[in-house]
XYZ file of C-alpha atoms in Angstrom:
124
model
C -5.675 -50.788 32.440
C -5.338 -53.644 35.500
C -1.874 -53.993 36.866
C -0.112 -57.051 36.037
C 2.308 -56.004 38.552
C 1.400 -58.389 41.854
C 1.300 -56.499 45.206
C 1.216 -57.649 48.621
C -2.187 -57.738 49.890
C -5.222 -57.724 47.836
C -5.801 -55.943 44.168
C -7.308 -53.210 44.172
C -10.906 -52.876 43.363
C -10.263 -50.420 40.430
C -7.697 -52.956 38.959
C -4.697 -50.098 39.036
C -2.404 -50.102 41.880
C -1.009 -46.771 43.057
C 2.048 -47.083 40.900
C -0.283 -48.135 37.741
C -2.418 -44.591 38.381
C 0.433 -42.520 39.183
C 1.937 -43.292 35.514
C -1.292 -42.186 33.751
C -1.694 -39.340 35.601
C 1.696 -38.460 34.460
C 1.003 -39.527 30.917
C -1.979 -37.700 31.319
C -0.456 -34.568 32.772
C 2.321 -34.532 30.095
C -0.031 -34.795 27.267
C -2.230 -32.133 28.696
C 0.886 -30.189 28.337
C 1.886 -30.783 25.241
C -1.961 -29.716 23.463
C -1.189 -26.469 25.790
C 2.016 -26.108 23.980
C 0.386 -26.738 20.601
C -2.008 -24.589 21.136
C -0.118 -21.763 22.517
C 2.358 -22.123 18.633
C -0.831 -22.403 17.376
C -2.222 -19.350 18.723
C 1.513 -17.590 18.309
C 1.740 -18.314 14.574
C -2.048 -17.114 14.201
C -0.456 -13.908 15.785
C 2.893 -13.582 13.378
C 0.007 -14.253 10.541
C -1.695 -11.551 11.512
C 1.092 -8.832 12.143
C 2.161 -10.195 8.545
C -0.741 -9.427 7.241
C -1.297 -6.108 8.298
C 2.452 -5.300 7.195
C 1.741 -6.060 4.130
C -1.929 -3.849 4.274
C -0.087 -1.278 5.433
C 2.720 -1.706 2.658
C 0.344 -1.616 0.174
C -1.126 1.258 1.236
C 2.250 3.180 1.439
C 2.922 1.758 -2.298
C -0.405 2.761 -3.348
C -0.108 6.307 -2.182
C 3.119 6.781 -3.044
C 1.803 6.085 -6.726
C -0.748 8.114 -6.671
C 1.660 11.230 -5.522
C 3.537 10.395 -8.222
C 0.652 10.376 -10.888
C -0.447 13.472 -9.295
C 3.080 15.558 -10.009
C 3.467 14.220 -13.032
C -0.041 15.829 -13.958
C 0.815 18.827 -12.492
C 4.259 18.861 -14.366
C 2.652 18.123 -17.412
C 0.010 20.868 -17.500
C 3.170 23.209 -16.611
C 5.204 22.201 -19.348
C 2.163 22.613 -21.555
C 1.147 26.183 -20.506
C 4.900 26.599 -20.971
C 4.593 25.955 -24.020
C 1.418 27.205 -25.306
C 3.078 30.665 -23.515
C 5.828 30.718 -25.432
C 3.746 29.905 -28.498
C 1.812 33.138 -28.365
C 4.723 34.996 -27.368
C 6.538 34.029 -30.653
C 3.580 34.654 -32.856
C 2.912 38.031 -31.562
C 6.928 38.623 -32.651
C 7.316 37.124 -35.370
C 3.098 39.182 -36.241
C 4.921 42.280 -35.048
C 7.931 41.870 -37.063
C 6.320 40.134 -40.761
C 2.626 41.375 -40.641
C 1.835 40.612 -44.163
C 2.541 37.365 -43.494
C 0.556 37.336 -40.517
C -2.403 38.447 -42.298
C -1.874 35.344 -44.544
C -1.502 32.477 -41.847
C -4.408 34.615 -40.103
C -2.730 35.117 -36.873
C -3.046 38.968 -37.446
C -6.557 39.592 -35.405
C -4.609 37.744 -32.869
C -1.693 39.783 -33.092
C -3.118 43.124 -33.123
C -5.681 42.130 -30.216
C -2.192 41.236 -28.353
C -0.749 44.434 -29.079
C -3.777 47.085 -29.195
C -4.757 48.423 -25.731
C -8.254 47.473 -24.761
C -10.686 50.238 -25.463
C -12.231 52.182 -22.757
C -15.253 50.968 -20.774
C -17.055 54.350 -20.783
């Protein structure tokens, strides 16, 4: 840039006067700051992005555990509820062999009735 400002004395060799230079190195300057405050949002929102990120990992993790604690009991309550039942099952056909053993020997749940109700024979 050469100063079109005229001076006492002669122009400088450079063709900027001391007024001329001070004003870019000011421009200069405040650009300089404003990349550095770019690049420090920059850098900040690469940061939030990040700690987003990794909340959200981590949430997903939670979530996926969570689920698989609640598959888990609901196996567990299943096979409860089933050996419930399958309990209550043998106890009714032992009664019900116990108290109508003709029919038992019909639906063929008497060998299972009297091996419920005879004691087990000795070892020796």
């Amino acid at each position: 840039m050469v100063c079109d400002d005229p001076g006492k004395g002669a122009p400088p060799v450079n063709g900027e006067c001391a007024r001329c230079r001070k004003e870019a190195e000011d421009a200069g300057r405040r650009l300089a700051e404003q990349l550095d405050q770019e690049a420090a949002e920059r850098q900040a929102d690469r940061v939030r992005a990040a700690a987003l990120a990794l909340g959200l990992d981590e949430e997903a993790a939670y979530r996926e555990a969570a689920e698989r604690a609640e598959l888990r009991h609901q196996d567990q309550e299943r096979a409860a509820h089933q050996q419930a039942e399958e309990e209550e099952t043998a106890r009714l056909r032992a009664e019900l062999a116990a108290q109508y053993p003709d029919l038992a020997v019909v639906s063929g749940s008497v060998r299972e009735a009297q091996e419920a109700q005879q004691p087990l024979p000795a070892p020796f």
